Amino acid sequence: MISHLRYRTRRDILATLAIAGAASAACRPARLLAQGASANDASHDWAWLTGSWDVAHHRLKARLAGSHDWQDFTGRSNLWLTMGGLGTIDDNIIDLPEGSYRASGIRAFDPESGKWAIWWLDGRDPTTLGTPAMGRFTGDAGTFAGNDMLRGQPVAAELRWSRIHSARPHWEQAYSPDGGRSWEVNWAMDFTRTSRAVKPFPRAAQPAAPRDWDFLVGSWSVAHRRLKHRLAGNNDWERFTGTLVNWPLLGGMGNVGDNLMNFPAGAYRGIGLRAFDAKTGQWLSWWLYGRDPMSFAPPMRGGFAGGVATMNGNDSQDGKPILVRVIWSRITPTSARWEQACSADNGATWETNWISDFTRRA
């Protein structure tokens, strides 16, 4: 799988939106990311893959080594649409001969380029999102190009889908050591549908997955309250509504949320992705902004104590570094609160600039 993003922070983007407001249509939050024909068409690109699948894997033991020694094993995959169809999340169990592991694929469509970006989060190292593979579908096939590292050397990589509307869609990965002049297919998968509805996988047995985010799984209505200008001595708040749908990933070692925010200037979508790093005992939290879907924000890090989650990260404002803190509190089976605060003095003082109250729908 393609491994190892250029980053743009969620907080910078949202600050820009706050300043721009409705004054400029170019700076408005995306209306479900479907402002043109290409975006509308793309919202159906992955509909054929939604649901649950059995997967037959066929993989070379040694890549770009002149090897013809293949190994066969099984797997399973679930896929959800996100961002109104202009994003997807999949959750995978891959039964390698040496042991099973979990992984997740994240996709997002960029209306400007007309291409999809695809990232891979490996449950064995859930701290790293890779540079995305980029591409599009043509007819019954799609090709997505990126880069990877093999034995310390960069290689070109392609992810290829074919027969996507058949009863047995096919995926393969190929590497090129010579800039695309020659290619070696090193991994192939054939998919057989088991359900059109997603049937979540059981929790991982080892390592024991923390239950920190179990409360967030499901569908929520959200009441947002946000400062129009942060770190400016401002007390001008705006209120708007939203929704969240959250799914577990990686056997409980991760989760993902599909967010819709009804800003006064228009509807806006984003994806929140979390993964647990067993080595540090911390959660990592990434944000993918619907109007800039080619780059994840750098992850915030933190954990739970006394039923409250605290996540910390870095950002900048007006060219100066600031600290950002997110707190989840007031957690019950049917409600929760999310708060974001910023500090311009290295944590001596904090300004809360966004509060979101969640009420369970399902």
Coordinates of C-alpha atoms in Angstrom, one line a residue:
M1 CA 0.0 0.0 0.0
I2 CA 1.2 3.5 -0.7
S3 CA 2.5 5.0 2.5
H4 CA 3.7 8.2 3.9
L5 CA 1.1 15.3 3.2
R6 CA 1.3 18.7 2.9
Y7 CA -0.6 20.3 5.8
R8 CA -2.9 23.2 6.2
T9 CA -4.5 23.8 9.6
R10 CA -8.2 23.7 10.2
R11 CA -7.9 26.7 12.5
D12 CA -6.3 28.9 9.9
I13 CA -8.9 28.0 7.3
L14 CA -11.8 28.7 9.7
A15 CA -10.2 32.0 10.8
T16 CA -10.1 33.0 7.2
L17 CA -13.7 32.1 6.8
A18 CA -14.6 34.2 9.8
I19 CA -12.8 37.2 8.5
A20 CA -14.2 36.9 5.0
G21 CA -17.7 36.1 5.9
A22 CA -20.3 36.6 3.2
A23 CA -18.4 39.4 1.6
S24 CA -16.7 37.2 -1.0
A25 CA -18.3 34.2 -2.7
A26 CA -14.8 32.8 -3.3
C27 CA -14.2 32.6 0.4
R28 CA -17.6 31.1 1.4
P29 CA -17.7 27.6 3.0
A30 CA -18.4 25.0 0.3
R31 CA -22.0 24.1 -0.3
L32 CA -21.5 20.4 0.1
L33 CA -18.5 20.8 -2.1
A34 CA -20.8 20.5 -5.1
Q35 CA -20.6 23.9 -6.8
G36 CA -20.0 22.7 -10.3
A37 CA -21.0 19.9 -12.6
S38 CA -17.7 18.0 -12.0
A39 CA -18.3 18.0 -8.3
N40 CA -21.9 16.8 -8.7
D41 CA -20.8 14.1 -11.0
A42 CA -17.9 13.0 -8.7
S43 CA -20.3 12.5 -5.8
H44 CA -21.3 9.2 -7.5
D45 CA -17.8 8.0 -8.3
W46 CA -17.5 5.6 -5.3
A47 CA -21.2 4.8 -4.8
W48 CA -20.6 1.3 -6.3
L49 CA -18.1 0.5 -3.4
T50 CA -20.4 1.4 -0.5
G51 CA -21.2 -1.5 1.9
S52 CA -19.4 -4.6 3.0
W53 CA -17.0 -6.9 1.0
D54 CA -15.0 -10.0 1.2
V55 CA -11.6 -9.5 -0.4
A56 CA -9.2 -12.0 -2.1
H57 CA -5.6 -10.7 -1.9
H58 CA -2.8 -11.8 -4.2
R59 CA 0.6 -10.2 -3.2
L60 CA 4.2 -10.5 -4.3
K61 CA 6.5 -11.5 -1.4
A62 CA 9.3 -9.3 -2.7
R63 CA 8.7 -6.1 -4.8
L64 CA 10.9 -5.0 -7.6
A65 CA 13.2 -7.9 -7.1
G66 CA 12.5 -10.1 -10.1
S67 CA 10.3 -12.3 -7.9
H68 CA 7.4 -14.4 -9.1
D69 CA 6.6 -15.8 -5.6
W70 CA 3.1 -14.8 -4.7
Q71 CA 1.1 -15.3 -1.6
D72 CA -2.7 -15.4 -1.3
F73 CA -4.8 -14.5 1.7
T74 CA -8.2 -13.1 2.6
G75 CA -9.6 -9.8 3.9
R76 CA -12.7 -7.8 4.5
S77 CA -13.6 -4.2 3.8
N78 CA -16.4 -1.7 4.7
L79 CA -16.9 1.6 2.9
W80 CA -19.0 4.7 3.8
L81 CA -19.5 7.8 1.7
T82 CA -18.7 11.1 3.4
M83 CA -18.9 14.9 2.5
G84 CA -22.1 14.3 0.4
G85 CA -20.4 11.7 -1.7
L86 CA -17.2 13.7 -2.3
G87 CA -15.3 11.7 0.3
T88 CA -15.2 8.1 1.5
I89 CA -13.8 6.2 4.4
D90 CA -13.1 2.5 4.4
D91 CA -12.2 0.1 7.2
N92 CA -10.2 -3.0 6.4
I93 CA -9.1 -6.3 8.0
I94 CA -6.1 -7.7 6.1
D95 CA -5.3 -11.3 7.0
L96 CA -1.6 -11.5 6.1
P97 CA 0.0 -14.9 6.6
E98 CA 2.1 -13.5 9.4
G99 CA -1.0 -12.0 11.1
S100 CA -4.0 -9.9 10.5
Y101 CA -3.9 -6.1 10.8
R102 CA -6.4 -3.2 10.4
A103 CA -6.1 -0.2 8.1
S104 CA -8.3 2.6 6.7
G105 CA -8.4 4.4 3.4
I106 CA -9.5 8.0 3.2
R107 CA -10.6 9.7 -0.1
A108 CA -11.6 13.2 -1.0
F109 CA -12.4 14.9 -4.2
D110 CA -10.9 18.2 -5.3
P111 CA -13.3 20.2 -7.7
E112 CA -10.4 22.4 -8.9
S113 CA -8.3 19.6 -10.3
G114 CA -11.2 17.1 -10.9
K115 CA -9.1 14.5 -9.1
W116 CA -9.5 12.3 -6.0
A117 CA -6.9 12.1 -3.3
I118 CA -6.4 8.8 -1.5
W119 CA -4.6 8.4 1.9
W120 CA -3.8 5.2 3.8
L121 CA -3.7 4.8 7.6
D122 CA -2.0 1.6 8.7
G123 CA -3.3 0.4 12.1
R124 CA 0.2 -0.9 12.9
D125 CA 1.6 2.6 12.7
P126 CA -1.4 4.9 13.2
T127 CA 0.6 8.1 13.6
T128 CA 1.4 8.7 9.9
L129 CA -0.8 9.6 7.0
G130 CA 1.0 9.4 3.7
T131 CA 1.2 11.6 0.7
P132 CA -2.0 10.9 -1.3
A133 CA -2.3 9.1 -4.5
M134 CA -4.1 11.3 -7.1
G135 CA -6.4 10.4 -10.0
R136 CA -9.8 9.9 -11.4
F137 CA -12.2 7.4 -13.0
T138 CA -12.8 7.0 -16.7
G139 CA -15.6 4.7 -17.6
D140 CA -15.3 1.4 -15.7
A141 CA -11.7 2.1 -14.5
G142 CA -9.6 4.5 -12.4
T143 CA -5.9 5.2 -12.0
F144 CA -4.4 7.0 -9.0
A145 CA -0.8 8.0 -9.0
G146 CA 1.5 8.6 -6.1
N147 CA 4.9 7.9 -4.6
D148 CA 6.2 5.4 -2.1
M149 CA 9.5 4.3 -0.6
L150 CA 11.0 0.8 -1.1
R151 CA 14.2 -0.3 0.6
G152 CA 15.0 3.4 1.3
Q153 CA 14.5 4.4 -2.4
P154 CA 11.6 6.4 -3.9
V155 CA 9.4 4.6 -6.4
A156 CA 6.5 5.7 -8.5
A157 CA 3.2 4.0 -7.5
E158 CA -0.2 3.5 -9.1
L159 CA -3.4 2.3 -7.7
R160 CA -5.6 0.9 -10.4
W161 CA -9.3 0.0 -10.3
S162 CA -11.1 -1.9 -13.0
R163 CA -14.4 -3.7 -13.5
I164 CA -15.8 -1.3 -10.9
H165 CA -19.5 -1.9 -11.9
S166 CA -19.1 -5.7 -12.1
A167 CA -19.9 -8.3 -9.5
R168 CA -16.2 -8.6 -8.8
P169 CA -14.4 -5.2 -8.8
H170 CA -10.6 -5.5 -9.2
W171 CA -7.9 -3.4 -7.5
E172 CA -4.1 -3.6 -8.1
Q173 CA -1.0 -1.7 -7.0
A174 CA 2.0 -1.3 -9.3
Y175 CA 5.5 0.2 -8.7
S176 CA 7.9 1.7 -11.1
P177 CA 11.6 2.2 -10.3
D178 CA 12.3 4.2 -13.5
G179 CA 9.8 7.1 -13.5
G180 CA 7.0 5.1 -15.1
R181 CA 8.9 3.5 -18.1
S182 CA 8.2 0.1 -16.6
W183 CA 5.7 -1.2 -14.0
E184 CA 5.5 -4.2 -11.8
V185 CA 2.1 -5.2 -10.3
N186 CA 2.9 -6.3 -6.7
W187 CA -0.6 -6.5 -5.1
A188 CA -4.0 -7.3 -6.4
M189 CA -7.4 -7.6 -4.8
D190 CA -10.8 -8.9 -6.0
F191 CA -13.9 -7.8 -4.1
T192 CA -17.1 -9.8 -3.5
R193 CA -20.0 -7.9 -2.0
T194 CA -21.5 -9.4 1.2
S195 CA -23.9 -6.5 2.0
R196 CA -25.0 -3.2 0.6
A197 CA -25.3 -1.9 4.1
V198 CA -22.1 -1.5 6.2
K199 CA -21.7 -4.1 8.9
P200 CA -19.1 -2.8 11.3
F201 CA -16.3 -5.1 12.2
P202 CA -15.8 -6.4 15.8
R203 CA -13.3 -4.7 18.1
A204 CA -9.7 -5.8 17.9
A205 CA -8.8 -8.5 20.5
Q206 CA -5.1 -7.5 20.6
P207 CA -4.0 -5.0 21.5
A208 CA -7.0 -4.1 23.6
A209 CA -8.6 -1.1 22.1
P210 CA -9.5 1.7 24.4
R211 CA -13.2 2.6 24.6
D212 CA -12.6 6.3 24.9
W213 CA -14.6 7.4 21.9
D214 CA -17.4 4.8 22.0
F215 CA -19.7 7.6 23.2
L216 CA -19.3 9.4 19.9
V217 CA -20.4 6.6 17.6
G218 CA -23.7 7.4 15.9
S219 CA -25.6 10.4 14.5
W220 CA -25.8 13.8 16.2
S221 CA -27.3 17.2 15.9
V222 CA -24.9 20.0 16.8
A223 CA -25.4 23.6 18.0
H224 CA -22.4 25.7 17.3
R225 CA -21.3 29.0 18.8
R226 CA -18.2 30.6 17.4
L227 CA -16.3 33.9 17.9
K228 CA -16.2 35.8 14.6
H229 CA -12.6 37.0 15.3
R230 CA -10.2 35.1 17.6
L231 CA -7.5 36.6 19.8
A232 CA -8.8 40.1 19.1
G233 CA -10.5 41.0 22.3
N234 CA -13.8 40.3 20.5
N235 CA -17.0 39.1 22.0
D236 CA -19.1 38.9 18.8
W237 CA -20.4 35.4 18.6
E238 CA -22.3 33.7 15.8
R239 CA -24.6 30.7 16.1
F240 CA -25.4 28.0 13.6
T241 CA -26.4 24.4 13.4
G242 CA -24.8 21.2 12.1
T243 CA -24.7 17.4 12.1
L244 CA -22.1 14.7 12.8
V245 CA -22.1 11.1 11.9
N246 CA -19.3 9.1 13.5
W247 CA -18.1 5.5 12.9
P248 CA -15.5 3.3 14.6
L249 CA -12.4 2.2 12.7
L250 CA -9.4 0.0 13.2
G251 CA -11.1 -2.3 15.6
G252 CA -11.7 0.5 18.1
M253 CA -8.2 2.0 17.7
G254 CA -9.7 4.8 15.6
N255 CA -12.9 6.6 14.6
V256 CA -14.0 9.0 11.9
G257 CA -16.6 11.8 11.9
D258 CA -18.4 13.3 8.9
N259 CA -19.3 16.9 9.7
L260 CA -21.8 19.3 8.2
M261 CA -21.7 22.9 9.5
N262 CA -24.4 25.4 8.4
F263 CA -22.4 28.6 8.5
P264 CA -24.3 31.8 7.8
A265 CA -22.4 32.1 4.6
G266 CA -23.2 28.6 3.4
A267 CA -22.9 24.9 4.2
Y268 CA -19.5 23.4 5.0
R269 CA -18.2 19.9 5.4
G270 CA -15.2 18.3 7.0
I271 CA -13.8 15.0 8.2
G272 CA -12.4 14.4 11.7
L273 CA -10.1 11.3 11.9
R274 CA -8.7 9.9 15.1
A275 CA -6.3 7.1 15.8
F276 CA -4.8 5.7 19.0
D277 CA -1.0 5.4 19.4
A278 CA -0.5 2.5 21.8
K279 CA 3.2 3.4 22.1
T280 CA 2.5 6.8 23.7
G281 CA -1.0 6.1 25.0
Q282 CA -2.2 9.2 23.2
W283 CA -4.8 9.9 20.6
L284 CA -4.0 11.7 17.3
S285 CA -6.7 13.8 15.7
W286 CA -6.6 15.1 12.1
W287 CA -8.9 17.4 10.3
L288 CA -9.7 17.4 6.5
Y289 CA -11.3 20.6 5.3
G290 CA -13.9 20.2 2.6
R291 CA -12.8 23.3 0.7
D292 CA -9.2 22.3 0.6
P293 CA -9.6 18.5 0.4
M294 CA -6.0 17.8 -0.8
S295 CA -4.4 18.3 2.7
F296 CA -5.0 17.2 6.2
A297 CA -4.2 19.5 9.1
P298 CA -1.3 18.4 11.4
P299 CA -2.7 16.1 14.1
M300 CA -3.5 17.3 17.6
R301 CA -2.5 14.9 20.4
G302 CA -3.9 14.1 23.8
G303 CA -6.1 11.7 25.8
F304 CA -8.8 11.2 28.4
A305 CA -8.7 11.8 32.1
G306 CA -11.6 11.8 34.4
G307 CA -14.1 11.5 31.6
V308 CA -12.7 14.6 29.8
A309 CA -10.6 14.5 26.6
T310 CA -7.9 17.2 26.1
M311 CA -6.1 17.5 22.7
N312 CA -3.3 20.0 22.1
G313 CA -1.7 21.3 18.9
N314 CA 0.1 24.2 17.3
D315 CA -1.1 26.8 14.9
S316 CA -0.4 30.3 13.7
Q317 CA -2.3 33.6 13.5
D318 CA -1.1 36.7 11.6
G319 CA 2.2 34.9 11.0
K320 CA 2.8 34.2 14.7
P321 CA 2.7 30.9 16.5
I322 CA -0.2 30.1 18.8
L323 CA -1.3 27.1 20.8
V324 CA -4.6 25.4 20.3
R325 CA -6.5 23.2 22.8
V326 CA -9.6 21.2 22.3
I327 CA -11.6 19.8 25.2
W328 CA -14.4 17.2 25.1
S329 CA -16.6 17.3 28.2
R330 CA -20.1 16.8 29.6
I331 CA -20.1 13.4 28.0
T332 CA -23.3 11.3 28.5
P333 CA -24.9 8.7 26.3
T334 CA -27.0 11.4 24.6
S335 CA -24.9 14.6 24.8
A336 CA -21.4 16.0 24.7
R337 CA -19.6 19.4 24.5
W338 CA -16.6 20.3 22.3
E339 CA -14.6 23.5 23.0
Q340 CA -11.7 25.0 21.2
A341 CA -9.4 27.6 22.8
C342 CA -6.3 29.4 21.6
S343 CA -3.3 31.0 23.4
A344 CA -1.0 33.6 22.0
D345 CA 1.3 33.7 25.1
N346 CA 2.5 30.1 25.3
G347 CA -0.4 28.9 27.5
A348 CA -0.4 31.7 30.1
T349 CA -3.9 32.7 29.0
W350 CA -6.5 31.0 26.8
E351 CA -9.4 32.4 24.8
T352 CA -12.3 30.0 24.0
N353 CA -13.4 30.7 20.5
W354 CA -15.7 27.9 19.5
I355 CA -18.2 25.8 21.5
S356 CA -20.2 22.9 20.0
D357 CA -23.0 21.1 21.9
F358 CA -23.9 17.6 20.6
T359 CA -27.3 15.9 21.0
R360 CA -27.7 12.3 19.9
R361 CA -30.1 11.5 17.0
A362 CA -29.3 7.8 16.6

